[in-house]
PDB file of C-alpha atoms in Angstrom:
ATOM      1  CA  MET K  55       0.000   0.000   0.000  1.00 51.00           C
ATOM      2  CA  SER K  56       1.407   3.384  -1.020  1.00 49.00           C
ATOM      3  CA  PHE K  57       1.517   6.292   1.411  1.00 48.00           C
ATOM      4  CA  ALA K  58      -1.242   8.017  -0.593  1.00 50.00           C
ATOM      5  CA  ASP K  59      -3.472   4.949  -0.272  1.00 55.00           C
ATOM      6  CA  LEU K  60      -2.643   4.666   3.428  1.00 51.00           C
ATOM      7  CA  PHE K  61      -3.480   8.332   3.977  1.00 50.00           C
ATOM      8  CA  ALA K  62      -6.782   7.951   2.123  1.00 55.00           C
ATOM      9  CA  GLU K  63      -7.713   4.921   4.249  1.00 54.00           C
ATOM     10  CA  ALA K  64      -6.921   6.811   7.446  1.00 51.00           C
ATOM     11  CA  MET K  65      -9.000   9.811   6.405  1.00 54.00           C
ATOM     12  CA  ASN K  66     -12.028   7.581   5.863  1.00 61.00           C
ATOM     13  CA  GLY K  67     -12.107   6.863   9.584  1.00 62.00           C
ATOM     14  CA  ALA K  68     -12.469   3.129   9.011  1.00 76.00           C
ATOM     15  CA  PRO K  69     -10.018   0.502  10.332  1.00 87.00           C
ATOM     16  CA  PHE K  70      -7.414  -0.494   7.771  1.00 89.00           C
ATOM     17  CA  VAL K  71      -4.622  -3.021   7.296  1.00 92.00           C
ATOM     18  CA  TYR K  72      -0.970  -2.055   6.916  1.00 90.00           C
ATOM     19  CA  GLU K  73       1.548  -4.656   5.778  1.00 91.00           C
ATOM     20  CA  GLU K  74       5.327  -4.406   6.094  1.00 91.00           C
ATOM     21  CA  GLY K  75       7.715  -7.334   5.745  1.00 92.00           C
ATOM     22  CA  ASP K  76       6.297 -10.346   7.561  1.00 93.00           C
ATOM     23  CA  GLU K  77       4.032  -8.222   9.782  1.00 95.00           C
ATOM     24  CA  VAL K  78       0.390  -7.278   9.293  1.00 95.00           C
ATOM     25  CA  SER K  79      -1.080  -4.477  11.428  1.00 94.00           C
ATOM     26  CA  LEU K  80      -4.588  -3.218  12.100  1.00 93.00           C
ATOM     27  CA  MET K  81      -4.705   0.560  12.417  1.00 89.00           C
ATOM     28  CA  PHE K  82      -7.388   3.130  13.150  1.00 84.00           C
ATOM     29  CA  ASP K  83      -5.220   6.134  12.221  1.00 80.00           C
ATOM     30  CA  LEU K  84      -1.702   6.855  10.959  1.00 76.00           C
ATOM     31  CA  THR K  85      -0.086   6.888  14.398  1.00 77.00           C
ATOM     32  CA  THR K  86      -1.669   4.076  16.415  1.00 80.00           C
ATOM     33  CA  VAL K  87      -1.249   0.339  15.861  1.00 85.00           C
ATOM     34  CA  GLN K  88      -4.243  -1.488  17.310  1.00 87.00           C
ATOM     35  CA  SER K  89      -3.038  -5.009  16.560  1.00 92.00           C
ATOM     36  CA  ARG K  90      -0.025  -6.654  14.925  1.00 95.00           C
ATOM     37  CA  MET K  91       0.542 -10.168  13.598  1.00 95.00           C
ATOM     38  CA  LYS K  92       3.471 -12.085  12.160  1.00 96.00           C
ATOM     39  CA  ARG K  93       2.383 -14.094   9.127  1.00 95.00           C
ATOM     40  CA  ASP K  94       4.405 -17.172  10.044  1.00 95.00           C
ATOM     41  CA  GLN K  95       3.151 -17.195  13.672  1.00 95.00           C
ATOM     42  CA  PRO K  96      -0.352 -15.703  13.533  1.00 95.00           C
ATOM     43  CA  GLN K  97      -1.348 -17.076  16.941  1.00 95.00           C
ATOM     44  CA  ASP K  98       1.476 -15.411  18.892  1.00 95.00           C
ATOM     45  CA  LEU K  99       1.426 -12.056  20.697  1.00 97.00           C
ATOM     46  CA  VAL K 100       3.617  -9.357  19.130  1.00 96.00           C
ATOM     47  CA  LEU K 101       2.610  -6.264  21.104  1.00 94.00           C
ATOM     48  CA  GLY K 102       3.647  -6.023  24.748  1.00 95.00           C
ATOM     49  CA  TYR K 103       0.252  -4.978  26.030  1.00 94.00           C
ATOM     50  CA  THR K 104      -1.368  -8.183  24.730  1.00 96.00           C
ATOM     51  CA  ARG K 105       1.228 -10.271  26.551  1.00 96.00           C
ATOM     52  CA  ALA K 106       0.551  -8.292  29.734  1.00 97.00           C
ATOM     53  CA  MET K 107      -3.181  -8.943  29.412  1.00 97.00           C
ATOM     54  CA  MET K 108      -2.508 -12.692  29.534  1.00 97.00           C
ATOM     55  CA  ALA K 109      -1.259 -12.236  33.126  1.00 96.00           C
ATOM     56  CA  PHE K 110      -4.657 -13.512  34.235  1.00 96.00           C
ATOM     57  CA  THR K 111      -3.411 -17.048  33.533  1.00 95.00           C
ATOM     58  CA  LEU K 112      -0.982 -16.658  36.451  1.00 94.00           C
ATOM     59  CA  LEU K 113      -3.971 -16.287  38.776  1.00 91.00           C
ATOM     60  CA  GLN K 114      -5.905 -19.342  37.617  1.00 87.00           C
ATOM     61  CA  ALA K 115      -4.984 -23.013  37.412  1.00 80.00           C
ATOM     62  CA  HIS K 116      -7.803 -23.734  34.958  1.00 88.00           C
ATOM     63  CA  THR K 117      -9.567 -21.269  32.687  1.00 95.00           C
ATOM     64  CA  GLN K 118     -12.713 -22.764  31.177  1.00 96.00           C
ATOM     65  CA  HIS K 119     -14.635 -19.796  29.778  1.00 97.00           C
ATOM     66  CA  ILE K 120     -13.074 -16.585  28.445  1.00 98.00           C
ATOM     67  CA  GLY K 121     -15.078 -13.543  27.403  1.00 98.00           C
ATOM     68  CA  MET K 122     -13.637 -10.687  25.350  1.00 98.00           C
ATOM     69  CA  ILE K 123     -15.002  -7.255  24.524  1.00 98.00           C
ATOM     70  CA  GLY K 124     -13.188  -5.865  21.499  1.00 96.00           C
ATOM     71  CA  LEU K 125     -11.706  -8.088  18.800  1.00 96.00           C
ATOM     72  CA  GLY K 126      -9.338  -5.838  16.858  1.00 92.00           C
ATOM     73  CA  GLY K 127      -6.936  -8.006  14.894  1.00 94.00           C
ATOM     74  CA  GLY K 128      -7.813 -10.948  17.108  1.00 96.00           C
ATOM     75  CA  SER K 129      -4.410 -11.370  18.768  1.00 97.00           C
ATOM     76  CA  LEU K 130      -5.783 -12.343  22.187  1.00 98.00           C
ATOM     77  CA  ALA K 131      -8.579 -14.461  20.744  1.00 98.00           C
ATOM     78  CA  LYS K 132      -6.172 -16.419  18.527  1.00 97.00           C
ATOM     79  CA  TYR K 133      -3.651 -16.884  21.321  1.00 98.00           C
ATOM     80  CA  CYS K 134      -6.269 -18.234  23.715  1.00 97.00           C
ATOM     81  CA  HIS K 135      -7.778 -20.443  21.002  1.00 97.00           C
ATOM     82  CA  HIS K 136      -4.372 -21.964  20.250  1.00 97.00           C
ATOM     83  CA  TYR K 137      -2.730 -22.175  23.683  1.00 96.00           C
ATOM     84  CA  LEU K 138      -5.781 -22.776  25.909  1.00 96.00           C
ATOM     85  CA  PRO K 139      -7.461 -25.587  23.972  1.00 95.00           C
ATOM     86  CA  ASN K 140      -9.836 -26.493  26.821  1.00 95.00           C
ATOM     87  CA  ALA K 141     -11.294 -22.995  27.092  1.00 97.00           C
ATOM     88  CA  GLN K 142     -14.459 -21.740  25.454  1.00 97.00           C
ATOM     89  CA  ILE K 143     -13.959 -18.266  23.972  1.00 98.00           C
ATOM     90  CA  SER K 144     -16.746 -15.731  23.368  1.00 98.00           C
ATOM     91  CA  VAL K 145     -15.993 -12.355  21.748  1.00 98.00           C
ATOM     92  CA  ALA K 146     -18.125  -9.216  21.323  1.00 97.00           C
ATOM     93  CA  GLU K 147     -17.058  -6.721  18.626  1.00 96.00           C
ATOM     94  CA  ILE K 148     -19.246  -3.731  17.823  1.00 94.00           C
ATOM     95  CA  ASP K 149     -17.606  -2.678  14.536  1.00 93.00           C
ATOM     96  CA  ALA K 150     -18.639  -4.692  11.481  1.00 95.00           C
ATOM     97  CA  ALA K 151     -15.708  -3.157   9.566  1.00 93.00           C
ATOM     98  CA  VAL K 152     -13.302  -4.790  12.039  1.00 94.00           C
ATOM     99  CA  LEU K 153     -15.055  -8.138  11.692  1.00 95.00           C
ATOM    100  CA  ALA K 154     -14.804  -7.867   7.919  1.00 95.00           C
ATOM    101  CA  LEU K 155     -10.996  -8.046   8.258  1.00 95.00           C
ATOM    102  CA  ARG K 156     -10.908 -11.288  10.281  1.00 95.00           C
ATOM    103  CA  ASP K 157      -9.571 -13.368   7.375  1.00 95.00           C
ATOM    104  CA  ARG K 158      -6.667 -10.933   6.907  1.00 95.00           C
ATOM    105  CA  PHE K 159      -5.591 -11.761  10.465  1.00 96.00           C
ATOM    106  CA  ALA K 160      -6.119 -15.545  10.306  1.00 96.00           C
ATOM    107  CA  ILE K 161      -8.855 -15.463  12.953  1.00 97.00           C
ATOM    108  CA  PRO K 162     -10.503 -18.898  13.260  1.00 96.00           C
ATOM    109  CA  ALA K 163     -14.058 -19.450  12.096  1.00 96.00           C
ATOM    110  CA  ASN K 164     -16.847 -19.664  14.656  1.00 97.00           C
ATOM    111  CA  SER K 165     -17.162 -23.107  16.198  1.00 97.00           C
ATOM    112  CA  SER K 166     -18.520 -24.882  19.278  1.00 95.00           C
ATOM    113  CA  ARG K 167     -15.733 -23.398  21.433  1.00 97.00           C
ATOM    114  CA  PHE K 168     -14.979 -20.140  19.598  1.00 98.00           C
ATOM    115  CA  HIS K 169     -17.642 -17.559  18.822  1.00 97.00           C
ATOM    116  CA  ILE K 170     -17.467 -13.928  17.686  1.00 98.00           C
ATOM    117  CA  GLU K 171     -20.599 -11.781  17.635  1.00 97.00           C
ATOM    118  CA  CYS K 172     -21.110  -8.304  16.177  1.00 97.00           C
ATOM    119  CA  ILE K 173     -22.698  -6.566  19.159  1.00 96.00           C
ATOM    120  CA  ASP K 174     -22.145  -3.751  21.652  1.00 95.00           C
ATOM    121  CA  GLY K 175     -20.008  -5.154  24.459  1.00 96.00           C
ATOM    122  CA  ALA K 176     -22.102  -3.662  27.262  1.00 95.00           C
ATOM    123  CA  LEU K 177     -25.268  -5.256  25.839  1.00 95.00           C
ATOM    124  CA  TRP K 178     -23.495  -8.573  25.235  1.00 96.00           C
ATOM    125  CA  LEU K 179     -22.304  -8.630  28.840  1.00 95.00           C
ATOM    126  CA  LYS K 180     -25.837  -8.210  30.198  1.00 92.00           C
ATOM    127  CA  ARG K 181     -26.936 -11.162  28.055  1.00 92.00           C
ATOM    128  CA  CYS K 182     -24.038 -13.374  29.121  1.00 90.00           C
ATOM    129  CA  ASN K 183     -25.559 -16.331  30.970  1.00 87.00           C
ATOM    130  CA  SER K 184     -22.464 -18.451  31.606  1.00 89.00           C
ATOM    131  CA  PRO K 185     -19.960 -17.394  34.318  1.00 96.00           C
ATOM    132  CA  LEU K 186     -16.656 -16.176  32.889  1.00 97.00           C
ATOM    133  CA  ASP K 187     -13.329 -17.222  34.375  1.00 97.00           C
ATOM    134  CA  ALA K 188     -11.677 -14.303  32.576  1.00 98.00           C
ATOM    135  CA  LEU K 189     -13.146 -11.203  30.947  1.00 98.00           C
ATOM    136  CA  LEU K 190     -10.769  -9.221  28.729  1.00 98.00           C
ATOM    137  CA  VAL K 191     -11.812  -5.683  27.779  1.00 98.00           C
ATOM    138  CA  ASP K 192      -9.735  -4.186  24.961  1.00 95.00           C
ATOM    139  CA  ALA K 193     -12.039  -1.653  23.390  1.00 88.00           C
ATOM    140  CA  TYR K 194     -10.027   1.485  22.708  1.00 76.00           C
ATOM    141  CA  GLY K 195     -10.872   3.195  19.423  1.00 67.00           C
ATOM    142  CA  VAL K 196      -9.913   6.455  17.735  1.00 64.00           C
ATOM    143  CA  ALA K 197     -11.918   8.423  20.314  1.00 66.00           C
ATOM    144  CA  GLY K 198     -10.560   6.448  23.272  1.00 71.00           C
ATOM    145  CA  MET K 199     -12.527   4.184  25.595  1.00 82.00           C
ATOM    146  CA  PRO K 200     -16.286   4.190  24.831  1.00 88.00           C
ATOM    147  CA  GLU K 201     -18.076   5.681  27.828  1.00 87.00           C
ATOM    148  CA  SER K 202     -20.537   2.772  27.917  1.00 90.00           C
ATOM    149  CA  LEU K 203     -17.565   0.503  28.713  1.00 92.00           C
ATOM    150  CA  ALA K 204     -16.133   2.708  31.461  1.00 91.00           C
ATOM    151  CA  THR K 205     -19.010   3.398  33.843  1.00 94.00           C
ATOM    152  CA  ALA K 206     -19.355   2.025  37.362  1.00 94.00           C
ATOM    153  CA  GLN K 207     -22.455   0.156  36.171  1.00 96.00           C
ATOM    154  CA  PHE K 208     -20.442  -1.535  33.407  1.00 96.00           C
ATOM    155  CA  PHE K 209     -17.769  -2.664  35.864  1.00 97.00           C
ATOM    156  CA  ASP K 210     -20.541  -3.900  38.186  1.00 97.00           C
ATOM    157  CA  ASP K 211     -21.834  -5.959  35.266  1.00 97.00           C
ATOM    158  CA  CYS K 212     -18.293  -7.260  34.663  1.00 97.00           C
ATOM    159  CA  ARG K 213     -18.034  -8.457  38.254  1.00 97.00           C
ATOM    160  CA  ASP K 214     -21.472 -10.070  38.122  1.00 96.00           C
ATOM    161  CA  ALA K 215     -20.499 -11.955  34.949  1.00 97.00           C
ATOM    162  CA  LEU K 216     -17.397 -13.504  36.520  1.00 97.00           C
ATOM    163  CA  SER K 217     -17.143 -16.893  38.181  1.00 96.00           C
ATOM    164  CA  ASP K 218     -16.175 -16.960  41.870  1.00 94.00           C
ATOM    165  CA  GLN K 219     -12.461 -16.974  41.000  1.00 94.00           C
ATOM    166  CA  GLY K 220     -12.900 -14.861  37.869  1.00 96.00           C
ATOM    167  CA  VAL K 221     -10.519 -12.117  36.738  1.00 98.00           C
ATOM    168  CA  LEU K 222     -11.327  -8.911  34.860  1.00 98.00           C
ATOM    169  CA  VAL K 223      -8.551  -7.587  32.586  1.00 98.00           C
ATOM    170  CA  VAL K 224      -8.882  -4.069  31.152  1.00 97.00           C
ATOM    171  CA  ASN K 225      -6.525  -2.396  28.684  1.00 95.00           C
ATOM    172  CA  LEU K 226      -6.155   1.337  29.385  1.00 93.00           C
ATOM    173  CA  TRP K 227      -3.888   4.069  28.038  1.00 87.00           C
ATOM    174  CA  GLY K 228      -1.547   5.254  30.768  1.00 84.00           C
ATOM    175  CA  SER K 229      -1.535   8.731  29.200  1.00 83.00           C
ATOM    176  CA  ASP K 230      -5.344   8.991  29.101  1.00 86.00           C
ATOM    177  CA  ALA K 231      -6.434  11.889  31.330  1.00 89.00           C
ATOM    178  CA  ARG K 232      -9.266   9.646  32.556  1.00 91.00           C
ATOM    179  CA  PHE K 233      -7.011   6.769  33.574  1.00 92.00           C
ATOM    180  CA  ASP K 234      -7.158   7.477  37.313  1.00 94.00           C
ATOM    181  CA  SER K 235     -10.936   7.809  37.158  1.00 94.00           C
ATOM    182  CA  TYR K 236     -11.325   4.486  35.338  1.00 94.00           C
ATOM    183  CA  TYR K 237      -8.875   2.747  37.661  1.00 96.00           C
ATOM    184  CA  GLN K 238     -10.594   3.988  40.810  1.00 97.00           C
ATOM    185  CA  ARG K 239     -13.994   2.893  39.495  1.00 96.00           C
ATOM    186  CA  ILE K 240     -12.661  -0.612  38.989  1.00 97.00           C
ATOM    187  CA  ARG K 241     -11.000  -0.679  42.431  1.00 97.00           C
ATOM    188  CA  THR K 242     -14.224   0.499  44.079  1.00 97.00           C
ATOM    189  CA  VAL K 243     -16.388  -2.113  42.333  1.00 97.00           C
ATOM    190  CA  PHE K 244     -13.894  -4.887  43.154  1.00 97.00           C
ATOM    191  CA  ASP K 245     -13.408  -3.800  46.789  1.00 97.00           C
ATOM    192  CA  GLY K 246      -9.799  -2.791  46.192  1.00 97.00           C
ATOM    193  CA  ALA K 247      -8.780  -6.137  44.669  1.00 97.00           C
ATOM    194  CA  ALA K 248      -7.269  -4.602  41.545  1.00 97.00           C
ATOM    195  CA  ILE K 249      -3.807  -3.690  40.322  1.00 97.00           C
ATOM    196  CA  ALA K 250      -2.465  -1.801  37.293  1.00 96.00           C
ATOM    197  CA  ILE K 251       0.670  -3.097  35.568  1.00 96.00           C
ATOM    198  CA  GLY K 252       2.796  -1.809  32.723  1.00 93.00           C
ATOM    199  CA  ALA K 253       3.513  -3.454  29.376  1.00 90.00           C
ATOM    200  CA  ASP K 254       6.766  -3.909  27.455  1.00 89.00           C
ATOM    201  CA  GLY K 255       7.330  -1.176  24.888  1.00 85.00           C
ATOM    202  CA  CYS K 256       3.844   0.307  25.288  1.00 85.00           C
ATOM    203  CA  ALA K 257       2.148   3.220  27.031  1.00 88.00           C
ATOM    204  CA  ASN K 258      -0.675   0.879  27.994  1.00 90.00           C
ATOM    205  CA  ARG K 259      -1.614   0.112  31.589  1.00 94.00           C
ATOM    206  CA  ILE K 260      -3.328  -3.192  32.210  1.00 96.00           C
ATOM    207  CA  VAL K 261      -5.729  -3.430  35.133  1.00 97.00           C
ATOM    208  CA  LEU K 262      -6.380  -6.855  36.651  1.00 98.00           C
ATOM    209  CA  ALA K 263      -9.277  -7.117  39.099  1.00 98.00           C
ATOM    210  CA  MET K 264     -10.165 -10.265  41.033  1.00 96.00           C
ATOM    211  CA  LYS K 265     -13.699 -11.113  42.135  1.00 94.00           C
ATOM    212  CA  ASN K 266     -12.382 -12.989  45.185  1.00 86.00           C
TER     213      ASN K 266
END
């Protein structure tokens, strides 16, 4: 893709794919990489913040049901599908344009243990009727975190959706002026059982909150 084509894609406001060498990236603008994949290892995690989000596996011996809000390029979904073969994975993605790119990022087809739905994450969470051992929220877009996914009510719904030993994992921008507000909401809902960690080579801050 030429720079002119790349610029035109970015100006449209739609997600677009940028390819360089053996890497394929999903981008929402010219400065921010949302997801990155290596063609020869599509199931592995390239960006540091995605590796940090998998820290929930250190807190659980067995993860049976994983929920995700925000698909992006599918890095976390593919990793869990490949490396946690006993887990059922359910993903909510609101943007049909993102879903339309799933083949470009080698995201598996829907199956009995892997399902992606085009739906607002807050609505999907209220309809979730199976306790989640892990809930991963990675929903930043061009305008930042959608407000519907950052309210105290949303985090209450997250806690209610978790199993007794469930873990909520939220990707936040450390430089976001609202970071402290989001973090304190999560800590309040989870009775202080939450911690924010950094990520290799990223400005992201990953919040892990434990129901028990």
